[in-house]
mmCIF file of C-alpha atoms and ligand atoms in Angstrom:
data_model
loop_
_atom_site.group_PDB
_atom_site.id
_atom_site.type_symbol
_atom_site.label_atom_id
_atom_site.label_comp_id
_atom_site.label_asym_id
_atom_site.label_seq_id
_atom_site.Cartn_x
_atom_site.Cartn_y
_atom_site.Cartn_z
ATOM 1 C CA UNK A 229 -24.845 3.618 -25.451
ATOM 2 C CA UNK A 230 -25.348 7.154 -24.603
ATOM 3 C CA UNK A 231 -28.942 8.510 -23.875
ATOM 4 C CA UNK A 232 -30.079 11.682 -25.511
ATOM 5 C CA UNK A 233 -30.400 14.750 -23.214
ATOM 6 C CA UNK A 234 -33.121 16.120 -25.011
ATOM 7 C CA UNK A 235 -35.835 14.236 -27.060
ATOM 8 C CA UNK A 236 -38.767 15.298 -28.922
ATOM 9 C CA UNK A 237 -41.342 13.046 -30.084
ATOM 10 C CA UNK A 238 -43.965 14.072 -32.583
ATOM 11 C CA UNK A 239 -44.032 17.552 -31.212
ATOM 12 C CA UNK A 240 -46.787 19.795 -32.645
ATOM 13 C CA UNK A 241 -47.304 23.467 -31.864
ATOM 14 C CA UNK A 242 -50.436 25.334 -32.903
ATOM 15 C CA UNK A 243 -50.793 29.136 -32.259
ATOM 16 C CA UNK A 244 -54.153 30.869 -32.110
ATOM 17 C CA UNK A 245 -53.656 33.554 -34.685
ATOM 18 C CA UNK A 246 -55.717 36.539 -35.371
ATOM 19 C CA UNK A 247 -57.019 34.995 -38.804
ATOM 20 C CA UNK A 248 -57.124 31.393 -37.535
ATOM 21 C CA UNK A 249 -54.970 28.589 -36.267
ATOM 22 C CA UNK A 250 -51.246 28.701 -37.239
ATOM 23 C CA UNK A 251 -49.749 25.028 -37.621
ATOM 24 C CA UNK A 252 -46.067 26.238 -36.531
ATOM 25 C CA UNK A 253 -44.506 22.603 -35.662
ATOM 26 C CA UNK A 254 -46.239 19.511 -37.251
ATOM 27 C CA UNK A 255 -44.607 16.400 -35.823
ATOM 28 C CA UNK A 256 -40.902 17.135 -34.993
ATOM 29 C CA UNK A 257 -39.099 14.111 -33.686
ATOM 30 C CA UNK A 258 -35.477 14.424 -32.765
ATOM 31 C CA UNK A 259 -32.695 13.646 -30.150
ATOM 32 C CA UNK A 260 -29.770 15.840 -28.664
ATOM 33 C CA UNK A 261 -26.929 14.146 -27.329
ATOM 34 C CA UNK A 262 -24.464 15.139 -24.636
ATOM 35 C CA UNK A 263 -21.272 16.846 -25.886
ATOM 36 C CA UNK A 264 -22.602 17.278 -29.427
ATOM 37 C CA UNK A 265 -23.919 20.090 -31.568
ATOM 38 C CA UNK A 266 -27.059 19.487 -33.252
ATOM 39 C CA UNK A 267 -27.789 22.259 -35.635
ATOM 40 C CA UNK A 268 -31.388 22.953 -36.713
ATOM 41 C CA UNK A 269 -31.800 24.769 -39.977
ATOM 42 C CA UNK A 270 -34.310 26.098 -42.063
ATOM 43 C CA UNK A 271 -36.020 29.218 -43.844
ATOM 44 C CA UNK A 272 -37.664 31.934 -41.714
ATOM 45 C CA UNK A 273 -41.093 30.672 -40.447
ATOM 46 C CA UNK A 274 -40.254 26.951 -40.629
ATOM 47 C CA UNK A 275 -40.811 26.363 -36.905
ATOM 48 C CA UNK A 276 -37.375 26.633 -35.369
ATOM 49 C CA UNK A 277 -38.081 29.072 -32.606
ATOM 50 C CA UNK A 278 -41.640 27.528 -31.797
ATOM 51 C CA UNK A 279 -39.804 24.029 -31.431
ATOM 52 C CA UNK A 280 -37.124 25.698 -29.200
ATOM 53 C CA UNK A 281 -39.737 27.406 -26.966
ATOM 54 C CA UNK A 282 -41.780 24.106 -26.638
ATOM 55 C CA UNK A 283 -38.637 22.174 -25.583
ATOM 56 C CA UNK A 284 -38.078 24.578 -22.734
ATOM 57 C CA UNK A 285 -41.774 25.173 -22.075
ATOM 58 C CA UNK A 286 -42.015 28.847 -22.648
ATOM 59 C CA UNK A 287 -44.590 29.077 -25.299
ATOM 60 C CA UNK A 288 -47.295 31.994 -25.133
ATOM 61 C CA UNK A 289 -50.677 31.033 -23.831
ATOM 62 C CA UNK A 290 -51.956 31.161 -27.328
ATOM 63 C CA UNK A 291 -50.033 28.066 -28.240
ATOM 64 C CA UNK A 292 -51.169 24.574 -27.672
ATOM 65 C CA UNK A 293 -48.686 21.783 -27.642
ATOM 66 C CA UNK A 294 -48.866 18.060 -28.280
ATOM 67 C CA UNK A 295 -46.388 15.246 -28.452
ATOM 68 C CA UNK A 296 -43.644 14.908 -25.951
ATOM 69 C CA UNK A 297 -40.516 16.804 -24.877
ATOM 70 C CA UNK A 298 -38.262 14.449 -22.735
ATOM 71 C CA UNK A 299 -35.560 16.198 -20.763
ATOM 72 C CA UNK A 300 -33.101 13.760 -19.444
ATOM 73 C CA UNK A 301 -36.046 11.216 -19.897
ATOM 74 C CA UNK A 302 -38.541 13.228 -18.010
ATOM 75 C CA UNK A 303 -41.558 14.379 -19.938
ATOM 76 C CA UNK A 304 -41.935 18.245 -19.657
ATOM 77 C CA UNK A 305 -45.502 18.330 -20.699
ATOM 78 C CA UNK A 306 -46.524 15.828 -18.107
ATOM 79 C CA UNK A 307 -44.672 17.189 -15.023
ATOM 80 C CA UNK A 308 -45.990 19.968 -12.545
ATOM 81 C CA UNK A 309 -45.140 23.726 -13.185
ATOM 82 C CA UNK A 310 -42.999 23.655 -9.980
ATOM 83 C CA UNK A 311 -40.814 20.828 -11.443
ATOM 84 C CA UNK A 312 -40.899 22.555 -14.900
ATOM 85 C CA UNK A 313 -39.616 25.860 -13.289
ATOM 86 C CA UNK A 314 -36.897 23.851 -11.527
ATOM 87 C CA UNK A 315 -35.589 22.322 -14.794
ATOM 88 C CA UNK A 316 -35.582 25.530 -16.661
ATOM 89 C CA UNK A 317 -32.354 27.485 -16.297
ATOM 90 C CA UNK A 318 -30.798 24.413 -14.454
ATOM 91 C CA UNK A 319 -31.121 21.396 -16.622
ATOM 92 C CA UNK A 320 -32.153 23.171 -19.778
ATOM 93 C CA UNK A 321 -31.227 26.729 -20.758
ATOM 94 C CA UNK A 322 -31.712 28.882 -23.857
ATOM 95 C CA UNK A 323 -30.139 31.922 -25.403
ATOM 96 C CA UNK A 324 -33.218 33.427 -27.003
ATOM 97 C CA UNK A 325 -33.396 34.865 -30.653
ATOM 98 C CA UNK A 326 -33.535 38.457 -29.579
ATOM 99 C CA UNK A 327 -31.031 37.850 -26.798
ATOM 100 C CA UNK A 328 -29.386 41.314 -27.138
ATOM 101 C CA UNK A 329 -32.777 42.982 -26.503
ATOM 102 C CA UNK A 330 -33.610 40.773 -23.457
ATOM 103 C CA UNK A 331 -30.972 42.073 -21.207
ATOM 104 C CA UNK A 332 -32.366 44.412 -18.578
ATOM 105 C CA UNK A 333 -30.756 47.784 -19.230
ATOM 106 C CA UNK A 334 -31.128 48.971 -15.666
ATOM 107 C CA UNK A 335 -29.216 46.128 -13.985
ATOM 108 C CA UNK A 336 -25.638 45.340 -14.053
ATOM 109 C CA UNK A 337 -24.583 42.282 -15.969
ATOM 110 C CA UNK A 338 -23.194 40.755 -12.900
ATOM 111 C CA UNK A 339 -26.540 41.011 -11.222
ATOM 112 C CA UNK A 340 -28.331 39.613 -13.941
ATOM 113 C CA UNK A 341 -26.007 36.610 -14.093
ATOM 114 C CA UNK A 342 -25.867 36.228 -10.188
ATOM 115 C CA UNK A 343 -29.804 36.362 -10.233
ATOM 116 C CA UNK A 344 -29.835 33.495 -12.575
ATOM 117 C CA UNK A 345 -27.398 31.485 -10.441
ATOM 118 C CA UNK A 346 -29.514 32.314 -7.088
ATOM 119 C CA UNK A 347 -32.769 31.132 -8.615
ATOM 120 C CA UNK A 348 -31.186 27.413 -8.497
ATOM 121 C CA UNK A 349 -28.681 27.733 -5.600
ATOM 122 C CA UNK A 350 -29.179 28.881 -2.127
ATOM 123 C CA UNK A 351 -26.158 31.054 -1.822
ATOM 124 C CA UNK A 352 -25.512 34.699 -0.620
ATOM 125 C CA UNK A 353 -25.262 37.692 -2.969
ATOM 126 C CA UNK A 354 -21.315 37.657 -2.582
ATOM 127 C CA UNK A 355 -20.945 33.941 -3.586
ATOM 128 C CA UNK A 356 -23.377 34.462 -6.453
ATOM 129 C CA UNK A 357 -21.249 37.527 -7.638
ATOM 130 C CA UNK A 358 -18.174 35.512 -7.483
ATOM 131 C CA UNK A 359 -19.814 33.001 -9.692
ATOM 132 C CA UNK A 360 -20.810 35.759 -12.170
ATOM 133 C CA UNK A 361 -17.070 36.752 -12.369
ATOM 134 C CA UNK A 362 -15.831 33.171 -12.826
ATOM 135 C CA UNK A 363 -18.519 32.579 -15.646
ATOM 136 C CA UNK A 364 -17.880 35.988 -17.463
ATOM 137 C CA UNK A 365 -14.178 34.926 -17.372
ATOM 138 C CA UNK A 366 -15.188 31.706 -18.922
ATOM 139 C CA UNK A 367 -17.196 33.210 -21.854
ATOM 140 C CA UNK A 368 -13.982 35.284 -22.700
ATOM 141 C CA UNK A 369 -14.854 38.702 -21.062
ATOM 142 C CA UNK A 370 -11.492 40.393 -20.242
ATOM 143 C CA UNK A 371 -11.042 41.588 -16.779
ATOM 144 C CA UNK A 372 -14.372 40.062 -15.437
ATOM 145 C CA UNK A 373 -13.746 41.340 -12.004
ATOM 146 C CA UNK A 374 -14.073 44.966 -13.223
ATOM 147 C CA UNK A 375 -16.786 44.294 -16.002
ATOM 148 C CA UNK A 376 -18.938 42.392 -13.709
ATOM 149 C CA UNK A 377 -20.515 45.819 -12.365
ATOM 150 C CA UNK A 378 -20.998 47.146 -16.013
ATOM 151 C CA UNK A 379 -24.380 47.978 -17.288
ATOM 152 C CA UNK A 380 -25.561 46.405 -20.591
ATOM 153 C CA UNK A 381 -24.937 49.507 -22.676
ATOM 154 C CA UNK A 382 -21.270 49.645 -21.444
ATOM 155 C CA UNK A 383 -21.004 46.186 -23.338
ATOM 156 C CA UNK A 384 -20.350 45.816 -27.177
ATOM 157 C CA UNK A 385 -22.926 43.578 -29.020
ATOM 158 C CA UNK A 386 -20.474 40.657 -28.977
ATOM 159 C CA UNK A 387 -19.853 41.348 -25.339
ATOM 160 C CA UNK A 388 -23.641 41.170 -24.587
ATOM 161 C CA UNK A 389 -24.052 38.043 -26.509
ATOM 162 C CA UNK A 390 -21.172 36.571 -24.359
ATOM 163 C CA UNK A 391 -23.002 37.838 -21.097
ATOM 164 C CA UNK A 392 -26.273 35.920 -22.327
ATOM 165 C CA UNK A 393 -24.524 32.823 -23.034
ATOM 166 C CA UNK A 394 -22.769 33.404 -19.354
ATOM 167 C CA UNK A 395 -26.469 33.767 -18.025
ATOM 168 C CA UNK A 396 -27.596 30.417 -19.755
ATOM 169 C CA UNK A 397 -24.632 28.293 -18.706
ATOM 170 C CA UNK A 398 -24.068 29.740 -15.023
ATOM 171 C CA UNK A 399 -26.015 26.667 -13.782
ATOM 172 C CA UNK A 400 -24.061 24.135 -16.115
ATOM 173 C CA UNK A 401 -27.086 22.893 -17.905
ATOM 174 C CA UNK A 402 -27.191 19.567 -19.643
ATOM 175 C CA UNK A 403 -28.955 21.090 -22.640
ATOM 176 C CA UNK A 404 -28.462 24.627 -24.165
ATOM 177 C CA UNK A 405 -30.666 25.873 -26.912
ATOM 178 C CA UNK A 406 -29.103 28.789 -28.805
ATOM 179 C CA UNK A 407 -31.430 30.424 -31.137
ATOM 180 C CA UNK A 408 -29.595 32.411 -33.846
ATOM 181 C CA UNK A 409 -26.903 33.402 -31.452
ATOM 182 C CA UNK A 410 -24.740 34.955 -34.063
ATOM 183 C CA UNK A 411 -27.219 36.684 -36.427
ATOM 184 C CA UNK A 412 -26.727 40.112 -35.161
ATOM 185 C CA UNK A 413 -22.995 39.983 -34.910
ATOM 186 C CA UNK A 414 -20.147 40.707 -37.302
ATOM 187 C CA UNK A 415 -18.297 37.847 -38.851
ATOM 188 C CA UNK A 416 -15.154 37.971 -36.720
ATOM 189 C CA UNK A 417 -17.417 37.987 -33.543
ATOM 190 C CA UNK A 418 -19.696 35.425 -35.002
ATOM 191 C CA UNK A 419 -16.752 33.015 -35.201
ATOM 192 C CA UNK A 420 -15.655 33.795 -31.802
ATOM 193 C CA UNK A 421 -19.110 33.105 -30.374
ATOM 194 C CA UNK A 422 -19.387 29.978 -32.155
ATOM 195 C CA UNK A 423 -16.122 28.765 -31.047
ATOM 196 C CA UNK A 424 -17.188 29.763 -27.381
ATOM 197 C CA UNK A 425 -20.461 27.586 -27.792
ATOM 198 C CA UNK A 426 -18.550 24.696 -29.306
ATOM 199 C CA UNK A 427 -15.833 24.869 -26.427
ATOM 200 C CA UNK A 428 -18.717 24.879 -23.907
ATOM 201 C CA UNK A 429 -20.256 21.970 -25.254
ATOM 202 C CA UNK A 430 -17.142 19.927 -25.111
ATOM 203 C CA UNK A 431 -16.123 21.161 -21.807
ATOM 204 C CA UNK A 432 -19.439 20.893 -19.955
ATOM 205 C CA UNK A 433 -20.641 18.078 -21.930
ATOM 206 C CA UNK A 434 -23.856 19.872 -22.749
ATOM 207 C CA UNK A 435 -26.114 19.019 -25.588
ATOM 208 C CA UNK A 436 -26.187 22.125 -27.965
ATOM 209 C CA UNK A 437 -28.923 22.611 -30.062
ATOM 210 C CA UNK A 438 -27.928 25.428 -32.482
ATOM 211 C CA UNK A 439 -30.578 27.236 -34.395
ATOM 212 C CA UNK A 440 -29.601 28.855 -37.479
ATOM 213 C CA UNK A 441 -30.221 30.146 -40.990
ATOM 214 C CA UNK A 442 -26.770 29.851 -41.662
ATOM 215 C CA UNK A 443 -25.304 26.873 -43.599
ATOM 216 C CA UNK A 444 -21.809 28.302 -43.114
ATOM 217 C CA UNK A 445 -22.395 28.140 -39.284
ATOM 218 C CA UNK A 446 -23.750 24.606 -39.739
ATOM 219 C CA UNK A 447 -20.758 23.316 -41.698
ATOM 220 C CA UNK A 448 -18.399 24.595 -39.091
ATOM 221 C CA UNK A 449 -19.939 23.591 -36.008
ATOM 222 C CA UNK A 450 -22.517 20.739 -36.143
ATOM 223 C CA UNK A 451 -22.172 17.169 -35.191
ATOM 224 C CA UNK A 452 -25.697 16.454 -36.562
ATOM 225 C CA UNK A 453 -28.165 18.515 -38.726
ATOM 226 C CA UNK A 454 -31.945 18.679 -38.791
ATOM 227 C CA UNK A 455 -33.316 20.341 -41.696
ATOM 228 C CA UNK A 456 -36.744 21.895 -41.028
ATOM 229 C CA UNK A 457 -39.528 22.892 -43.632
ATOM 230 C CA UNK A 458 -43.038 23.953 -42.802
ATOM 231 C CA UNK A 459 -42.693 22.674 -38.961
ATOM 232 C CA UNK A 460 -41.289 19.248 -40.023
ATOM 233 C CA UNK A 461 -37.805 17.755 -40.368
ATOM 234 C CA UNK A 462 -37.454 16.866 -43.776
ATOM 235 C CA UNK A 463 -33.851 15.484 -43.572
ATOM 236 C CA UNK A 464 -31.404 14.706 -40.714
ATOM 237 C CA UNK A 465 -27.920 13.212 -40.550
ATOM 238 C CA UNK A 466 -24.335 13.971 -39.974
ATOM 239 C CA UNK A 467 -22.601 16.859 -41.603
ATOM 240 C CA UNK A 468 -21.336 14.662 -44.383
ATOM 241 C CA UNK A 469 -24.668 13.019 -45.055
ATOM 242 C CA UNK A 470 -26.320 16.622 -45.462
ATOM 243 C CA UNK A 471 -23.552 18.319 -47.212
ATOM 244 C CA UNK A 472 -22.094 15.471 -49.424
ATOM 245 C CA UNK A 473 -25.146 13.277 -50.081
ATOM 246 C CA UNK A 474 -28.286 15.331 -49.396
ATOM 247 C CA UNK A 475 -31.344 13.154 -50.067
ATOM 248 C CA UNK A 476 -34.136 15.712 -49.867
ATOM 249 C CA UNK A 477 -34.765 18.099 -52.731
ATOM 250 C CA UNK A 478 -35.249 21.112 -50.319
ATOM 251 C CA UNK A 479 -31.821 20.423 -48.413
ATOM 252 C CA UNK A 480 -30.394 20.332 -51.914
ATOM 253 C CA UNK A 481 -32.034 23.585 -53.056
ATOM 254 C CA UNK A 482 -30.647 25.186 -49.794
ATOM 255 C CA UNK A 483 -27.263 23.904 -50.649
ATOM 256 C CA UNK A 484 -27.339 25.139 -54.198
ATOM 257 C CA UNK A 485 -28.612 28.548 -53.008
ATOM 258 C CA UNK A 486 -25.756 28.966 -50.867
ATOM 259 C CA UNK A 487 -22.777 30.143 -52.722
ATOM 260 C CA UNK A 488 -19.994 29.753 -50.518
ATOM 261 C CA UNK A 489 -19.986 27.518 -47.261
ATOM 262 C CA UNK A 490 -16.840 28.984 -45.987
ATOM 263 C CA UNK A 491 -18.206 32.485 -45.740
ATOM 264 C CA UNK A 492 -21.141 32.566 -43.410
ATOM 265 C CA UNK A 493 -24.339 34.238 -44.897
ATOM 266 C CA UNK A 494 -27.958 33.826 -44.468
ATOM 267 C CA UNK A 495 -29.677 31.381 -46.447
ATOM 268 C CA UNK A 496 -30.265 32.616 -50.093
ATOM 269 C CA UNK A 497 -33.736 32.549 -51.526
ATOM 270 C CA UNK A 498 -34.884 29.375 -53.230
ATOM 271 C CA UNK A 499 -37.557 29.712 -55.699
ATOM 272 C CA UNK A 500 -41.224 29.839 -54.681
ATOM 273 C CA UNK A 501 -43.015 30.803 -51.667
ATOM 274 C CA UNK A 502 -42.362 28.952 -48.284
ATOM 275 C CA UNK A 503 -45.329 27.053 -47.028
ATOM 276 C CA UNK A 504 -47.244 28.964 -44.373
ATOM 277 C CA UNK A 505 -48.600 27.422 -41.131
ATOM 278 C CA UNK A 506 -52.047 29.068 -41.904
ATOM 279 C CA UNK A 507 -52.350 26.988 -45.115
ATOM 280 C CA UNK A 508 -50.264 24.081 -45.257
ATOM 281 C CA UNK A 509 -50.190 22.190 -48.766
ATOM 282 C CA UNK A 510 -51.448 18.558 -48.404
ATOM 283 C CA UNK A 511 -49.054 15.750 -48.985
ATOM 284 C CA UNK A 512 -45.518 16.843 -49.053
ATOM 285 C CA UNK A 513 -45.708 20.585 -47.948
ATOM 286 C CA UNK A 514 -42.685 21.240 -50.210
ATOM 287 C CA UNK A 515 -44.488 19.959 -53.464
ATOM 288 C CA UNK A 516 -45.624 23.436 -54.876
ATOM 289 C CA UNK A 517 -41.760 24.385 -54.999
ATOM 290 C CA UNK A 518 -40.398 20.954 -55.805
ATOM 291 C CA UNK A 519 -38.503 20.227 -59.206
ATOM 292 C CA UNK A 520 -38.998 16.628 -58.747
ATOM 293 C CA UNK A 521 -42.543 16.439 -57.819
ATOM 294 C CA UNK A 522 -43.758 16.142 -61.547
ATOM 295 C CA UNK A 523 -41.581 12.844 -61.804
ATOM 296 C CA UNK A 524 -43.530 11.210 -58.781
ATOM 297 C CA UNK A 525 -46.837 12.098 -59.630
ATOM 298 C CA UNK A 526 -49.946 12.235 -57.156
ATOM 299 C CA UNK A 527 -48.046 11.024 -53.952
ATOM 300 C CA UNK A 528 -46.379 14.254 -53.641
ATOM 301 C CA UNK A 529 -49.675 16.205 -53.461
ATOM 302 C CA UNK A 530 -51.625 13.726 -51.425
ATOM 303 C CA UNK A 531 -49.199 11.737 -49.018
ATOM 304 C CA UNK A 532 -46.987 12.993 -46.399
ATOM 305 C CA UNK A 533 -43.691 11.235 -46.944
ATOM 306 C CA UNK A 534 -42.314 9.649 -43.727
ATOM 307 C CA UNK A 535 -38.933 10.515 -42.425
ATOM 308 C CA UNK A 536 -37.426 7.322 -43.400
ATOM 309 C CA UNK A 537 -33.883 5.952 -42.770
ATOM 310 C CA UNK A 538 -31.404 6.103 -45.949
ATOM 311 C CA UNK A 539 -29.257 3.280 -46.707
ATOM 312 C CA UNK A 540 -25.504 3.404 -45.970
ATOM 313 C CA UNK A 541 -25.545 5.596 -42.842
ATOM 314 C CA UNK A 542 -27.196 4.857 -39.388
ATOM 315 C CA UNK A 543 -28.199 8.570 -38.884
ATOM 316 C CA UNK A 544 -29.318 9.738 -42.137
ATOM 317 C CA UNK A 545 -33.060 9.972 -42.827
ATOM 318 C CA UNK A 546 -35.195 11.844 -45.329
ATOM 319 C CA UNK A 547 -38.766 12.563 -45.909
ATOM 320 C CA UNK A 548 -39.162 12.358 -49.839
ATOM 321 C CA UNK A 549 -41.167 10.013 -52.156
ATOM 322 C CA UNK A 550 -38.815 10.521 -54.973
ATOM 323 C CA UNK A 551 -35.550 9.624 -53.103
ATOM 324 C CA UNK A 552 -37.210 6.794 -51.041
ATOM 325 C CA UNK A 553 -36.897 5.084 -54.546
ATOM 326 C CA UNK A 554 -33.889 6.710 -56.108
ATOM 327 C CA UNK A 555 -30.941 8.889 -55.679
ATOM 328 C CA UNK A 556 -31.241 12.677 -56.804
ATOM 329 C CA UNK A 557 -29.597 13.195 -60.190
ATOM 330 C CA UNK A 558 -26.073 14.627 -60.275
ATOM 331 C CA UNK A 559 -26.300 18.234 -61.717
HETATM 332 N N1 ATP B 619 -46.880 33.894 -31.090
HETATM 333 C C1 ATP B 619 -47.321 33.498 -32.203
HETATM 334 N N2 ATP B 619 -48.547 33.792 -32.631
HETATM 335 C C2 ATP B 619 -48.986 33.362 -33.842
HETATM 336 N N3 ATP B 619 -48.275 32.780 -34.758
HETATM 337 C C3 ATP B 619 -46.856 32.632 -34.482
HETATM 338 C C4 ATP B 619 -46.479 32.954 -33.165
HETATM 339 N N4 ATP B 619 -44.987 32.493 -33.124
HETATM 340 C C5 ATP B 619 -44.745 32.284 -34.226
HETATM 341 N N5 ATP B 619 -45.736 32.069 -35.118
HETATM 342 C C6 ATP B 619 -45.823 31.506 -36.396
HETATM 343 O O1 ATP B 619 -45.487 30.105 -36.297
HETATM 344 C C7 ATP B 619 -44.553 29.800 -37.581
HETATM 345 C C8 ATP B 619 -43.162 29.397 -37.026
HETATM 346 O O2 ATP B 619 -42.505 30.549 -36.467
HETATM 347 P P1 ATP B 619 -41.141 30.322 -35.805
HETATM 348 O O3 ATP B 619 -40.815 31.674 -35.156
HETATM 349 O O4 ATP B 619 -40.987 29.113 -34.923
HETATM 350 O O5 ATP B 619 -40.252 30.216 -37.046
HETATM 351 P P2 ATP B 619 -38.652 30.297 -37.193
HETATM 352 O O6 ATP B 619 -38.246 29.165 -38.157
HETATM 353 O O7 ATP B 619 -38.080 30.454 -35.784
HETATM 354 O O8 ATP B 619 -38.290 31.519 -38.116
HETATM 355 P P3 ATP B 619 -37.218 32.700 -37.988
HETATM 356 O O9 ATP B 619 -35.880 32.081 -38.709
HETATM 357 O O10 ATP B 619 -37.786 33.854 -38.782
HETATM 358 O O11 ATP B 619 -36.948 32.964 -36.591
HETATM 359 C C9 ATP B 619 -44.572 31.026 -38.267
HETATM 360 O O12 ATP B 619 -45.675 30.915 -39.417
HETATM 361 C C10 ATP B 619 -45.040 32.126 -37.297
HETATM 362 O O13 ATP B 619 -45.593 33.331 -37.868
HETATM 363 S S1 SF4 B 620 -42.114 14.241 -51.682
HETATM 364 FE FE1 SF4 B 620 -42.332 14.961 -53.515
HETATM 365 S S2 SF4 B 620 -42.615 16.973 -53.524
HETATM 366 FE FE2 SF4 B 620 -41.812 16.360 -51.475
HETATM 367 S S3 SF4 B 620 -39.527 16.777 -51.798
HETATM 368 FE FE3 SF4 B 620 -39.836 14.597 -52.501
HETATM 369 S S4 SF4 B 620 -40.237 14.831 -54.602
HETATM 370 FE FE4 SF4 B 620 -40.438 16.849 -53.928
HETATM 371 MG MG1 MG B 621 -36.890 31.881 -35.080
#
């Protein structure tokens, strides 16, 4: 049996906010496997980026982390800072949510990629530059030999995103976390970048954790899906589990709010206000918005539903008192 490349176990992240603690991640358990795309989907503020930053050990000082992050079996939170730095960028890499803004405008693209390479390889500048050309070609930049000396402003938005991906994969990481990698791009370029990421997942055997708002992107690319709400995974499973037999009212509401899965678009609004990390409702955090809570009674308000296996599928899990007993009714 294949071991996961990345495992999170009961991960919790709390920020020290200006008006009190913010419970951003509240007990996330998930596994990402080599050669597979795990899509993490959920509304804004559901804790996707905080989960990602905790996975690579890059949360700000204002955050406290509990639970474990296992990278190829090694616990990130138990290892020395030196070991953490060595793993970051080599075994686990990330394309950040604000990737396009995080390129240094005063350094050539090639220099930025070769610096990322030299952090983990003792090679001279010429060798690292050659590697930068090679990896720019790999991410689909035409004439990489010439473009390697361009500055970021000489690249289009799509090319800059490819350059960020090149920087992230230059050391062939076992795990790549891509946080909303296509949000700032137009639809055609979005598709090309997704094809690139899934191609790299296959070729390099990486575990890709793809964070997105976009159910169209998920449907096209994911092997497995984790749906987040209020810092928790409320449902996880294969693409068929989630799209054909959703077992959580929140997942159902997301799917119903998305008019056309073939045409990528951000999550449409579902009624009610998303739960906030400063004031999490007790019991199931979705209960103030849930159309099924009334049929269950007190448990939804008082007891946190566990993420339990669903019958008929070895991967499918859902955290809901209602669907632990029965199926969601057909529309
Ligand atoms: N540095 C921080 N300090 C205080 N609170 C934070 C910080 N970063 C995130 N948060 C809070 O933690 C919660 C989760 O934020 P996070 O950025 O992980 O959400 P997200 O799911 O990535 O949202 P989006 O889809 O908008 O990127 C939110 O309530 C957010 O306001
Ligand atoms: S546990 Fe209750 S409130 Fe939460 S999703 Fe299920 S039915 Fe709705
Ligand atoms: Mg985010």
